[in-house]
């Protein structure tokens, strides 16, 4: 509930997470959204303070080319990040949550930065249903950004 109601950047640290200064931040995106300067400037400030690198991660269920609007949004993001440590990563995987979890583990990611409007994705990534209770599915801190 905090993720959607609080309209400022929010750091969510799951119960089993160990917080460290984030040197590697993943930014999952489908490139359908145009990210406003407010979001990007907040992200850039956090990167600068912590001397972090940003890993822009795009995953699709099957391999496909970006649409013209996706390509435009990707190019805008690329231009914004031009003088900041970053890289773009593309992957096809039937399970987007598993692909992100695997990417986090393989690349020593310390933080996930996501836009709050992706709340359904947050819920799938953070919580996994169990018979008795809902438990956290990840141990990586989240930075929730608002437009």
mmCIF file of N, CA and C in Angstrom:
data_model
loop_
_atom_site.group_PDB
_atom_site.id
_atom_site.type_symbol
_atom_site.label_atom_id
_atom_site.label_comp_id
_atom_site.label_asym_id
_atom_site.label_seq_id
_atom_site.Cartn_x
_atom_site.Cartn_y
_atom_site.Cartn_z
ATOM 1 N N UNK A 1 0.815 -1.192 0.000
ATOM 2 C CA UNK A 1 0.000 0.000 0.000
ATOM 3 C C UNK A 1 0.864 1.264 0.000
ATOM 4 N N UNK A 2 1.958 1.228 0.713
ATOM 5 C CA UNK A 2 2.865 2.377 0.756
ATOM 6 C C UNK A 2 3.360 2.702 -0.647
ATOM 7 N N UNK A 3 3.629 1.676 -1.429
ATOM 8 C CA UNK A 3 4.166 1.867 -2.778
ATOM 9 C C UNK A 3 3.261 2.760 -3.616
ATOM 10 N N UNK A 4 1.959 2.592 -3.495
ATOM 11 C CA UNK A 4 1.039 3.361 -4.334
ATOM 12 C C UNK A 4 0.599 4.673 -3.706
ATOM 13 N N UNK A 5 0.539 4.748 -2.394
ATOM 14 C CA UNK A 5 -0.003 5.945 -1.732
ATOM 15 C C UNK A 5 1.025 7.056 -1.523
ATOM 16 N N UNK A 6 2.246 6.706 -1.228
ATOM 17 C CA UNK A 6 3.281 7.711 -0.990
ATOM 18 C C UNK A 6 3.822 8.154 -2.344
ATOM 19 N N UNK A 7 3.746 9.441 -2.625
ATOM 20 C CA UNK A 7 4.105 9.944 -3.955
ATOM 21 C C UNK A 7 5.525 10.500 -4.026
ATOM 22 N N UNK A 8 6.425 9.912 -3.273
ATOM 23 C CA UNK A 8 7.833 10.295 -3.348
ATOM 24 C C UNK A 8 8.643 9.011 -3.513
ATOM 25 N N UNK A 9 9.894 9.122 -3.937
ATOM 26 C CA UNK A 9 10.697 7.901 -4.075
ATOM 27 C C UNK A 9 10.704 7.131 -2.753
ATOM 28 N N UNK A 10 10.464 5.833 -2.847
ATOM 29 C CA UNK A 10 10.368 4.994 -1.656
ATOM 30 C C UNK A 10 11.293 3.805 -1.814
ATOM 31 N N UNK A 11 12.101 3.565 -0.805
ATOM 32 C CA UNK A 11 12.985 2.408 -0.817
ATOM 33 C C UNK A 11 12.307 1.296 -0.036
ATOM 34 N N UNK A 12 12.037 0.188 -0.718
ATOM 35 C CA UNK A 12 11.389 -0.964 -0.103
ATOM 36 C C UNK A 12 12.455 -2.026 0.115
ATOM 37 N N UNK A 13 12.656 -2.389 1.370
ATOM 38 C CA UNK A 13 13.664 -3.398 1.684
ATOM 39 C C UNK A 13 12.946 -4.633 2.210
ATOM 40 N N UNK A 14 12.867 -5.688 1.401
ATOM 41 C CA UNK A 14 12.203 -6.915 1.838
ATOM 42 C C UNK A 14 12.837 -7.476 3.111
ATOM 43 N N UNK A 15 12.042 -8.224 3.830
ATOM 44 C CA UNK A 15 12.431 -8.760 5.134
ATOM 45 C C UNK A 15 13.784 -9.464 5.130
ATOM 46 N N UNK A 16 14.054 -10.254 4.111
ATOM 47 C CA UNK A 16 15.292 -11.044 4.077
ATOM 48 C C UNK A 16 16.448 -10.330 3.371
ATOM 49 N N UNK A 17 16.209 -9.106 2.946
ATOM 50 C CA UNK A 17 17.239 -8.376 2.200
ATOM 51 C C UNK A 17 18.309 -7.829 3.131
ATOM 52 N N UNK A 18 19.501 -7.736 2.587
ATOM 53 C CA UNK A 18 20.604 -7.082 3.289
ATOM 54 C C UNK A 18 20.932 -5.843 2.465
ATOM 55 N N UNK A 19 20.720 -4.678 3.045
ATOM 56 C CA UNK A 19 20.952 -3.449 2.294
ATOM 57 C C UNK A 19 22.442 -3.150 2.224
ATOM 58 N N UNK A 20 22.906 -2.884 1.023
ATOM 59 C CA UNK A 20 24.271 -2.412 0.795
ATOM 60 C C UNK A 20 24.161 -1.209 -0.137
ATOM 61 N N UNK A 21 25.187 -0.397 -0.169
ATOM 62 C CA UNK A 21 25.179 0.736 -1.098
ATOM 63 C C UNK A 21 25.069 0.170 -2.508
ATOM 64 N N UNK A 22 24.055 0.590 -3.260
ATOM 65 C CA UNK A 22 23.831 -0.004 -4.583
ATOM 66 C C UNK A 22 24.853 0.450 -5.623
ATOM 67 N N UNK A 23 25.703 -0.458 -6.020
ATOM 68 C CA UNK A 23 26.672 -0.181 -7.085
ATOM 69 C C UNK A 23 26.120 -0.617 -8.438
ATOM 70 N N UNK A 24 25.206 -1.578 -8.410
ATOM 71 C CA UNK A 24 24.567 -2.090 -9.632
ATOM 72 C C UNK A 24 23.054 -1.993 -9.445
ATOM 73 N N UNK A 25 22.414 -1.189 -10.284
ATOM 74 C CA UNK A 25 20.965 -0.995 -10.216
ATOM 75 C C UNK A 25 20.355 -1.489 -11.519
ATOM 76 N N UNK A 26 19.311 -2.309 -11.414
ATOM 77 C CA UNK A 26 18.608 -2.749 -12.619
ATOM 78 C C UNK A 26 17.332 -1.919 -12.755
ATOM 79 N N UNK A 27 17.036 -1.542 -13.988
ATOM 80 C CA UNK A 27 15.840 -0.768 -14.305
ATOM 81 C C UNK A 27 15.045 -1.548 -15.345
ATOM 82 N N UNK A 28 14.121 -2.410 -14.890
ATOM 83 C CA UNK A 28 13.321 -3.186 -15.850
ATOM 84 C C UNK A 28 12.349 -2.264 -16.591
ATOM 85 N N UNK A 29 12.243 -2.451 -17.881
ATOM 86 C CA UNK A 29 11.339 -1.628 -18.677
ATOM 87 C C UNK A 29 10.842 -2.403 -19.889
ATOM 88 N N UNK A 30 9.641 -2.048 -20.321
ATOM 89 C CA UNK A 30 9.132 -2.610 -21.572
ATOM 90 C C UNK A 30 9.285 -1.590 -22.706
ATOM 91 N N UNK A 31 9.793 -0.419 -22.389
ATOM 92 C CA UNK A 31 9.981 0.697 -23.323
ATOM 93 C C UNK A 31 8.664 1.248 -23.868
ATOM 94 N N UNK A 32 7.529 0.843 -23.307
ATOM 95 C CA UNK A 32 6.252 1.420 -23.730
ATOM 96 C C UNK A 32 6.021 2.771 -23.071
ATOM 97 N N UNK A 33 6.659 2.986 -21.932
ATOM 98 C CA UNK A 33 6.469 4.234 -21.191
ATOM 99 C C UNK A 33 7.530 5.255 -21.564
ATOM 100 N N UNK A 34 7.077 6.497 -21.620
ATOM 101 C CA UNK A 34 7.999 7.621 -21.758
ATOM 102 C C UNK A 34 8.279 8.080 -20.336
ATOM 103 N N UNK A 35 9.516 7.994 -19.908
ATOM 104 C CA UNK A 35 9.850 8.346 -18.535
ATOM 105 C C UNK A 35 10.089 9.840 -18.425
ATOM 106 N N UNK A 36 9.357 10.459 -17.518
ATOM 107 C CA UNK A 36 9.465 11.900 -17.315
ATOM 108 C C UNK A 36 10.778 12.238 -16.629
ATOM 109 N N UNK A 37 11.196 13.490 -16.798
ATOM 110 C CA UNK A 37 12.456 13.948 -16.214
ATOM 111 C C UNK A 37 12.515 13.741 -14.709
ATOM 112 N N UNK A 38 11.392 13.904 -14.017
ATOM 113 C CA UNK A 38 11.366 13.739 -12.557
ATOM 114 C C UNK A 38 11.896 12.359 -12.164
ATOM 115 N N UNK A 39 11.452 11.339 -12.863
ATOM 116 C CA UNK A 39 11.889 9.964 -12.584
ATOM 117 C C UNK A 39 13.365 9.802 -12.918
ATOM 118 N N UNK A 40 13.744 10.252 -14.091
ATOM 119 C CA UNK A 40 15.126 10.063 -14.537
ATOM 120 C C UNK A 40 16.116 10.876 -13.709
ATOM 121 N N UNK A 41 15.732 12.078 -13.308
ATOM 122 C CA UNK A 41 16.628 12.897 -12.490
ATOM 123 C C UNK A 41 16.819 12.286 -11.101
ATOM 124 N N UNK A 42 15.759 11.731 -10.540
ATOM 125 C CA UNK A 42 15.870 11.041 -9.245
ATOM 126 C C UNK A 42 16.816 9.860 -9.370
ATOM 127 N N UNK A 43 16.641 9.091 -10.414
ATOM 128 C CA UNK A 43 17.501 7.929 -10.654
ATOM 129 C C UNK A 43 18.954 8.364 -10.854
ATOM 130 N N UNK A 44 19.166 9.412 -11.630
ATOM 131 C CA UNK A 44 20.520 9.921 -11.885
ATOM 132 C C UNK A 44 21.177 10.411 -10.598
ATOM 133 N N UNK A 45 20.397 11.053 -9.734
ATOM 134 C CA UNK A 45 20.934 11.543 -8.459
ATOM 135 C C UNK A 45 21.383 10.377 -7.573
ATOM 136 N N UNK A 46 20.578 9.345 -7.517
ATOM 137 C CA UNK A 46 20.934 8.165 -6.716
ATOM 138 C C UNK A 46 22.172 7.489 -7.286
ATOM 139 N N UNK A 47 22.246 7.416 -8.610
ATOM 140 C CA UNK A 47 23.430 6.837 -9.253
ATOM 141 C C UNK A 47 24.677 7.647 -8.920
ATOM 142 N N UNK A 48 24.575 8.967 -8.970
ATOM 143 C CA UNK A 48 25.728 9.834 -8.709
ATOM 144 C C UNK A 48 26.179 9.732 -7.254
ATOM 145 N N UNK A 49 25.240 9.793 -6.324
ATOM 146 C CA UNK A 49 25.565 9.730 -4.892
ATOM 147 C C UNK A 49 26.282 8.429 -4.544
ATOM 148 N N UNK A 50 25.810 7.328 -5.130
ATOM 149 C CA UNK A 50 26.340 6.001 -4.789
ATOM 150 C C UNK A 50 27.384 5.482 -5.767
ATOM 151 N N UNK A 51 27.689 6.287 -6.803
ATOM 152 C CA UNK A 51 28.604 5.861 -7.863
ATOM 153 C C UNK A 51 28.145 4.518 -8.444
ATOM 154 N N UNK A 52 26.868 4.476 -8.799
ATOM 155 C CA UNK A 52 26.228 3.257 -9.295
ATOM 156 C C UNK A 52 26.189 3.219 -10.818
ATOM 157 N N UNK A 53 26.067 2.012 -11.331
ATOM 158 C CA UNK A 53 25.829 1.798 -12.759
ATOM 159 C C UNK A 53 24.388 1.323 -12.919
ATOM 160 N N UNK A 54 23.755 1.736 -14.002
ATOM 161 C CA UNK A 54 22.374 1.351 -14.269
ATOM 162 C C UNK A 54 22.344 0.307 -15.370
ATOM 163 N N UNK A 55 21.617 -0.764 -15.132
ATOM 164 C CA UNK A 55 21.433 -1.831 -16.115
ATOM 165 C C UNK A 55 19.970 -1.806 -16.556
ATOM 166 N N UNK A 56 19.737 -1.279 -17.744
ATOM 167 C CA UNK A 56 18.383 -1.204 -18.289
ATOM 168 C C UNK A 56 18.062 -2.584 -18.846
ATOM 169 N N UNK A 57 16.993 -3.187 -18.338
ATOM 170 C CA UNK A 57 16.690 -4.584 -18.653
ATOM 171 C C UNK A 57 15.317 -4.690 -19.312
ATOM 172 N N UNK A 58 15.320 -5.175 -20.543
ATOM 173 C CA UNK A 58 14.082 -5.362 -21.305
ATOM 174 C C UNK A 58 13.900 -6.854 -21.567
ATOM 175 N N UNK A 59 12.786 -7.377 -21.096
ATOM 176 C CA UNK A 59 12.511 -8.796 -21.320
ATOM 177 C C UNK A 59 11.128 -8.936 -21.950
ATOM 178 N N UNK A 60 11.046 -9.825 -22.930
ATOM 179 C CA UNK A 60 9.772 -10.115 -23.586
ATOM 180 C C UNK A 60 9.548 -11.616 -23.559
ATOM 181 N N UNK A 61 8.308 -12.008 -23.702
ATOM 182 C CA UNK A 61 7.985 -13.444 -23.671
ATOM 183 C C UNK A 61 8.571 -14.180 -24.876
ATOM 184 N N UNK A 62 8.649 -13.490 -26.005
ATOM 185 C CA UNK A 62 9.291 -14.081 -27.181
ATOM 186 C C UNK A 62 10.114 -13.001 -27.869
ATOM 187 N N UNK A 63 11.126 -13.413 -28.591
ATOM 188 C CA UNK A 63 12.027 -12.454 -29.238
ATOM 189 C C UNK A 63 11.266 -11.673 -30.306
ATOM 190 N N UNK A 64 11.341 -10.353 -30.203
ATOM 191 C CA UNK A 64 10.668 -9.502 -31.177
ATOM 192 C C UNK A 64 11.349 -8.145 -31.236
ATOM 193 N N UNK A 65 11.171 -7.468 -32.354
ATOM 194 C CA UNK A 65 11.740 -6.136 -32.545
ATOM 195 C C UNK A 65 10.932 -5.118 -31.738
ATOM 196 N N UNK A 66 11.584 -4.035 -31.347
ATOM 197 C CA UNK A 66 10.878 -2.953 -30.670
ATOM 198 C C UNK A 66 10.013 -2.201 -31.677
ATOM 199 N N UNK A 67 8.846 -1.751 -31.237
ATOM 200 C CA UNK A 67 7.990 -0.923 -32.091
ATOM 201 C C UNK A 67 8.635 0.458 -32.225
ATOM 202 N N UNK A 68 8.100 1.282 -33.102
ATOM 203 C CA UNK A 68 8.683 2.617 -33.289
ATOM 204 C C UNK A 68 8.582 3.456 -32.014
ATOM 205 N N UNK A 69 7.470 3.360 -31.287
ATOM 206 C CA UNK A 69 7.345 4.133 -30.041
ATOM 207 C C UNK A 69 8.279 3.583 -28.957
ATOM 208 N N UNK A 70 8.435 2.270 -28.903
ATOM 209 C CA UNK A 70 9.382 1.680 -27.949
ATOM 210 C C UNK A 70 10.807 2.131 -28.268
ATOM 211 N N UNK A 71 11.139 2.120 -29.541
ATOM 212 C CA UNK A 71 12.478 2.528 -29.968
ATOM 213 C C UNK A 71 12.728 4.004 -29.627
ATOM 214 N N UNK A 72 11.715 4.825 -29.820
ATOM 215 C CA UNK A 72 11.821 6.247 -29.479
ATOM 216 C C UNK A 72 12.081 6.425 -27.973
ATOM 217 N N UNK A 73 11.344 5.686 -27.149
ATOM 218 C CA UNK A 73 11.528 5.769 -25.694
ATOM 219 C C UNK A 73 12.891 5.227 -25.272
ATOM 220 N N UNK A 74 13.340 4.175 -25.923
ATOM 221 C CA UNK A 74 14.668 3.617 -25.630
ATOM 222 C C UNK A 74 15.747 4.641 -25.973
ATOM 223 N N UNK A 75 15.616 5.267 -27.141
ATOM 224 C CA UNK A 75 16.600 6.266 -27.572
ATOM 225 C C UNK A 75 16.640 7.466 -26.626
ATOM 226 N N UNK A 76 15.469 7.884 -26.138
ATOM 227 C CA UNK A 76 15.414 8.985 -25.175
ATOM 228 C C UNK A 76 16.166 8.599 -23.900
ATOM 229 N N UNK A 77 15.927 7.400 -23.429
ATOM 230 C CA UNK A 77 16.601 6.900 -22.228
ATOM 231 C C UNK A 77 18.108 6.808 -22.460
ATOM 232 N N UNK A 78 18.480 6.331 -23.627
ATOM 233 C CA UNK A 78 19.895 6.213 -23.988
ATOM 234 C C UNK A 78 20.574 7.594 -24.012
ATOM 235 N N UNK A 79 19.893 8.582 -24.578
ATOM 236 C CA UNK A 79 20.432 9.949 -24.608
ATOM 237 C C UNK A 79 20.587 10.509 -23.197
ATOM 238 N N UNK A 80 19.585 10.274 -22.355
ATOM 239 C CA UNK A 80 19.639 10.776 -20.983
ATOM 240 C C UNK A 80 20.807 10.158 -20.214
ATOM 241 N N UNK A 81 21.062 8.887 -20.451
ATOM 242 C CA UNK A 81 22.101 8.157 -19.710
ATOM 243 C C UNK A 81 23.487 8.269 -20.339
ATOM 244 N N UNK A 82 23.599 9.006 -21.426
ATOM 245 C CA UNK A 82 24.831 9.061 -22.215
ATOM 246 C C UNK A 82 26.099 9.247 -21.382
ATOM 247 N N UNK A 83 26.076 10.139 -20.415
ATOM 248 C CA UNK A 83 27.284 10.418 -19.633
ATOM 249 C C UNK A 83 27.289 9.719 -18.266
ATOM 250 N N UNK A 84 26.440 8.707 -18.128
ATOM 251 C CA UNK A 84 26.349 7.965 -16.872
ATOM 252 C C UNK A 84 26.679 6.496 -17.136
ATOM 253 N N UNK A 85 27.250 5.804 -16.161
ATOM 254 C CA UNK A 85 27.554 4.382 -16.379
ATOM 255 C C UNK A 85 26.258 3.572 -16.535
ATOM 256 N N UNK A 86 26.115 2.942 -17.674
ATOM 257 C CA UNK A 86 24.886 2.186 -17.940
ATOM 258 C C UNK A 86 25.133 1.159 -19.044
ATOM 259 N N UNK A 87 24.184 0.254 -19.182
ATOM 260 C CA UNK A 87 24.170 -0.684 -20.305
ATOM 261 C C UNK A 87 22.733 -1.146 -20.513
ATOM 262 N N UNK A 88 22.454 -1.610 -21.723
ATOM 263 C CA UNK A 88 21.133 -2.119 -22.069
ATOM 264 C C UNK A 88 21.225 -3.627 -22.250
ATOM 265 N N UNK A 89 20.213 -4.333 -21.744
ATOM 266 C CA UNK A 89 20.190 -5.795 -21.817
ATOM 267 C C UNK A 89 18.814 -6.228 -22.310
ATOM 268 N N UNK A 90 18.806 -7.158 -23.259
ATOM 269 C CA UNK A 90 17.563 -7.643 -23.855
ATOM 270 C C UNK A 90 17.509 -9.157 -23.707
ATOM 271 N N UNK A 91 16.338 -9.662 -23.337
ATOM 272 C CA UNK A 91 16.200 -11.105 -23.162
ATOM 273 C C UNK A 91 14.779 -11.544 -23.489
ATOM 274 N N UNK A 92 14.676 -12.711 -24.104
ATOM 275 C CA UNK A 92 13.372 -13.332 -24.339
ATOM 276 C C UNK A 92 13.229 -14.477 -23.345
ATOM 277 N N UNK A 93 12.100 -14.488 -22.639
ATOM 278 C CA UNK A 93 11.855 -15.526 -21.638
ATOM 279 C C UNK A 93 10.356 -15.584 -21.391
ATOM 280 N N UNK A 94 9.814 -16.769 -21.279
ATOM 281 C CA UNK A 94 8.382 -16.916 -21.036
ATOM 282 C C UNK A 94 7.965 -16.344 -19.686
ATOM 283 N N UNK A 95 8.863 -16.398 -18.710
ATOM 284 C CA UNK A 95 8.534 -15.902 -17.381
ATOM 285 C C UNK A 95 9.387 -14.670 -17.074
ATOM 286 N N UNK A 96 8.764 -13.519 -17.133
ATOM 287 C CA UNK A 96 9.479 -12.255 -16.963
ATOM 288 C C UNK A 96 10.086 -12.139 -15.567
ATOM 289 N N UNK A 97 9.346 -12.564 -14.544
ATOM 290 C CA UNK A 97 9.857 -12.481 -13.174
ATOM 291 C C UNK A 97 11.101 -13.347 -12.998
ATOM 292 N N UNK A 98 11.074 -14.557 -13.565
ATOM 293 C CA UNK A 98 12.242 -15.446 -13.473
ATOM 294 C C UNK A 98 13.437 -14.849 -14.210
ATOM 295 N N UNK A 99 13.178 -14.247 -15.364
ATOM 296 C CA UNK A 99 14.262 -13.632 -16.140
ATOM 297 C C UNK A 99 14.919 -12.515 -15.337
ATOM 298 N N UNK A 100 14.113 -11.699 -14.675
ATOM 299 C CA UNK A 100 14.663 -10.612 -13.867
ATOM 300 C C UNK A 100 15.440 -11.167 -12.674
ATOM 301 N N UNK A 101 14.900 -12.161 -12.012
ATOM 302 C CA UNK A 101 15.595 -12.771 -10.866
ATOM 303 C C UNK A 101 16.939 -13.345 -11.283
ATOM 304 N N UNK A 102 16.968 -14.000 -12.425
ATOM 305 C CA UNK A 102 18.215 -14.575 -12.946
ATOM 306 C C UNK A 102 19.221 -13.467 -13.288
ATOM 307 N N UNK A 103 18.735 -12.398 -13.898
ATOM 308 C CA UNK A 103 19.599 -11.270 -14.248
ATOM 309 C C UNK A 103 20.198 -10.641 -12.987
ATOM 310 N N UNK A 104 19.382 -10.479 -11.970
ATOM 311 C CA UNK A 104 19.830 -9.900 -10.696
ATOM 312 C C UNK A 104 20.954 -10.731 -10.098
ATOM 313 N N UNK A 105 20.761 -12.041 -10.103
ATOM 314 C CA UNK A 105 21.764 -12.933 -9.512
ATOM 315 C C UNK A 105 23.064 -12.944 -10.317
ATOM 316 N N UNK A 106 22.962 -13.053 -11.632
ATOM 317 C CA UNK A 106 24.155 -13.146 -12.487
ATOM 318 C C UNK A 106 24.971 -11.854 -12.518
ATOM 319 N N UNK A 107 24.316 -10.719 -12.289
ATOM 320 C CA UNK A 107 24.984 -9.426 -12.435
ATOM 321 C C UNK A 107 25.218 -8.696 -11.112
ATOM 322 N N UNK A 108 25.075 -9.417 -10.012
ATOM 323 C CA UNK A 108 25.308 -8.827 -8.682
ATOM 324 C C UNK A 108 24.557 -7.511 -8.485
ATOM 325 N N UNK A 109 23.286 -7.515 -8.843
ATOM 326 C CA UNK A 109 22.446 -6.325 -8.718
ATOM 327 C C UNK A 109 22.118 -6.091 -7.248
ATOM 328 N N UNK A 110 22.261 -4.830 -6.811
ATOM 329 C CA UNK A 110 21.995 -4.470 -5.418
ATOM 330 C C UNK A 110 20.642 -3.802 -5.217
ATOM 331 N N UNK A 111 20.034 -3.325 -6.315
ATOM 332 C CA UNK A 111 18.768 -2.610 -6.190
ATOM 333 C C UNK A 111 17.990 -2.697 -7.499
ATOM 334 N N UNK A 112 16.665 -2.762 -7.360
ATOM 335 C CA UNK A 112 15.764 -2.718 -8.508
ATOM 336 C C UNK A 112 15.078 -1.354 -8.474
ATOM 337 N N UNK A 113 15.156 -0.604 -9.554
ATOM 338 C CA UNK A 113 14.461 0.685 -9.644
ATOM 339 C C UNK A 113 13.294 0.516 -10.607
ATOM 340 N N UNK A 114 12.095 0.824 -10.131
ATOM 341 C CA UNK A 114 10.908 0.677 -10.967
ATOM 342 C C UNK A 114 9.952 1.833 -10.745
ATOM 343 N N UNK A 115 9.119 2.074 -11.735
ATOM 344 C CA UNK A 115 8.114 3.123 -11.659
ATOM 345 C C UNK A 115 6.871 2.555 -10.979
ATOM 346 N N UNK A 116 6.279 3.346 -10.083
ATOM 347 C CA UNK A 116 5.163 2.881 -9.254
ATOM 348 C C UNK A 116 3.966 2.392 -10.056
ATOM 349 N N UNK A 117 3.784 2.903 -11.268
ATOM 350 C CA UNK A 117 2.604 2.476 -12.032
ATOM 351 C C UNK A 117 2.681 1.006 -12.452
ATOM 352 N N UNK A 118 3.843 0.391 -12.301
ATOM 353 C CA UNK A 118 3.992 -1.034 -12.617
ATOM 354 C C UNK A 118 3.655 -1.897 -11.405
ATOM 355 N N UNK A 119 2.602 -1.542 -10.676
ATOM 356 C CA UNK A 119 2.278 -2.184 -9.405
ATOM 357 C C UNK A 119 1.992 -3.682 -9.549
ATOM 358 N N UNK A 120 1.342 -4.095 -10.621
ATOM 359 C CA UNK A 120 1.066 -5.527 -10.796
ATOM 360 C C UNK A 120 2.358 -6.324 -10.905
ATOM 361 N N UNK A 121 3.334 -5.758 -11.591
ATOM 362 C CA UNK A 121 4.626 -6.425 -11.711
ATOM 363 C C UNK A 121 5.307 -6.495 -10.349
ATOM 364 N N UNK A 122 5.217 -5.412 -9.562
ATOM 365 C CA UNK A 122 5.771 -5.402 -8.203
ATOM 366 C C UNK A 122 5.179 -6.544 -7.388
ATOM 367 N N UNK A 123 3.864 -6.667 -7.452
ATOM 368 C CA UNK A 123 3.192 -7.692 -6.657
ATOM 369 C C UNK A 123 3.636 -9.089 -7.061
ATOM 370 N N UNK A 124 3.769 -9.335 -8.349
ATOM 371 C CA UNK A 124 4.206 -10.661 -8.799
ATOM 372 C C UNK A 124 5.648 -10.934 -8.391
ATOM 373 N N UNK A 125 6.465 -9.898 -8.402
ATOM 374 C CA UNK A 125 7.879 -10.065 -8.077
ATOM 375 C C UNK A 125 8.107 -10.164 -6.572
ATOM 376 N N UNK A 126 7.395 -9.362 -5.808
ATOM 377 C CA UNK A 126 7.612 -9.318 -4.361
ATOM 378 C C UNK A 126 6.951 -10.458 -3.604
ATOM 379 N N UNK A 127 5.787 -10.857 -4.038
ATOM 380 C CA UNK A 127 5.028 -11.832 -3.266
ATOM 381 C C UNK A 127 4.765 -13.084 -4.070
ATOM 382 N N UNK A 128 4.901 -14.231 -3.384
ATOM 383 C CA UNK A 128 4.493 -15.478 -4.019
ATOM 384 C C UNK A 128 3.477 -16.135 -3.100
ATOM 385 N N UNK A 129 2.383 -16.578 -3.644
ATOM 386 C CA UNK A 129 1.352 -17.148 -2.788
ATOM 387 C C UNK A 129 1.800 -18.480 -2.198
ATOM 388 N N UNK A 130 1.398 -18.710 -0.988
ATOM 389 C CA UNK A 130 1.609 -20.021 -0.376
ATOM 390 C C UNK A 130 0.308 -20.378 0.313
ATOM 391 N N UNK A 131 0.168 -21.606 0.698
ATOM 392 C CA UNK A 131 -1.087 -22.053 1.292
ATOM 393 C C UNK A 131 -1.383 -21.285 2.579
ATOM 394 N N UNK A 132 -0.382 -21.104 3.421
ATOM 395 C CA UNK A 132 -0.609 -20.487 4.721
ATOM 396 C C UNK A 132 -0.515 -18.964 4.703
ATOM 397 N N UNK A 133 0.376 -18.419 3.881
ATOM 398 C CA UNK A 133 0.609 -16.975 3.935
ATOM 399 C C UNK A 133 1.249 -16.493 2.642
ATOM 400 N N UNK A 134 1.366 -15.212 2.533
ATOM 401 C CA UNK A 134 2.095 -14.620 1.410
ATOM 402 C C UNK A 134 3.504 -14.352 1.902
ATOM 403 N N UNK A 135 4.482 -14.719 1.108
ATOM 404 C CA UNK A 135 5.866 -14.492 1.532
ATOM 405 C C UNK A 135 6.601 -13.697 0.457
ATOM 406 N N UNK A 136 7.671 -13.045 0.867
ATOM 407 C CA UNK A 136 8.467 -12.289 -0.096
ATOM 408 C C UNK A 136 9.164 -13.235 -1.055
ATOM 409 N N UNK A 137 9.248 -12.817 -2.294
ATOM 410 C CA UNK A 137 9.819 -13.627 -3.360
ATOM 411 C C UNK A 137 11.223 -13.149 -3.721
ATOM 412 N N UNK A 138 11.598 -11.988 -3.250
ATOM 413 C CA UNK A 138 12.896 -11.436 -3.603
ATOM 414 C C UNK A 138 13.606 -10.935 -2.358
ATOM 415 N N UNK A 139 14.915 -10.867 -2.437
ATOM 416 C CA UNK A 139 15.673 -10.294 -1.323
ATOM 417 C C UNK A 139 16.485 -9.089 -1.798
ATOM 418 N N UNK A 140 16.056 -8.489 -2.891
ATOM 419 C CA UNK A 140 16.717 -7.308 -3.442
ATOM 420 C C UNK A 140 15.880 -6.070 -3.139
ATOM 421 N N UNK A 141 16.481 -5.032 -2.569
ATOM 422 C CA UNK A 141 15.725 -3.804 -2.303
ATOM 423 C C UNK A 141 15.183 -3.180 -3.596
ATOM 424 N N UNK A 142 14.025 -2.528 -3.467
ATOM 425 C CA UNK A 142 13.357 -1.845 -4.568
ATOM 426 C C UNK A 142 13.372 -0.349 -4.331
ATOM 427 N N UNK A 143 13.666 0.396 -5.355
ATOM 428 C CA UNK A 143 13.464 1.837 -5.312
ATOM 429 C C UNK A 143 12.232 2.114 -6.165
ATOM 430 N N UNK A 144 11.177 2.602 -5.534
ATOM 431 C CA UNK A 144 9.927 2.880 -6.230
ATOM 432 C C UNK A 144 9.903 4.357 -6.602
ATOM 433 N N UNK A 145 9.774 4.626 -7.895
ATOM 434 C CA UNK A 145 9.785 6.000 -8.409
ATOM 435 C C UNK A 145 8.385 6.402 -8.858
ATOM 436 N N UNK A 146 8.011 7.647 -8.587
ATOM 437 C CA UNK A 146 6.691 8.153 -8.962
ATOM 438 C C UNK A 146 6.823 9.251 -10.005
ATOM 439 N N UNK A 147 5.832 9.316 -10.888
ATOM 440 C CA UNK A 147 5.819 10.348 -11.933
ATOM 441 C C UNK A 147 5.360 11.677 -11.378
#
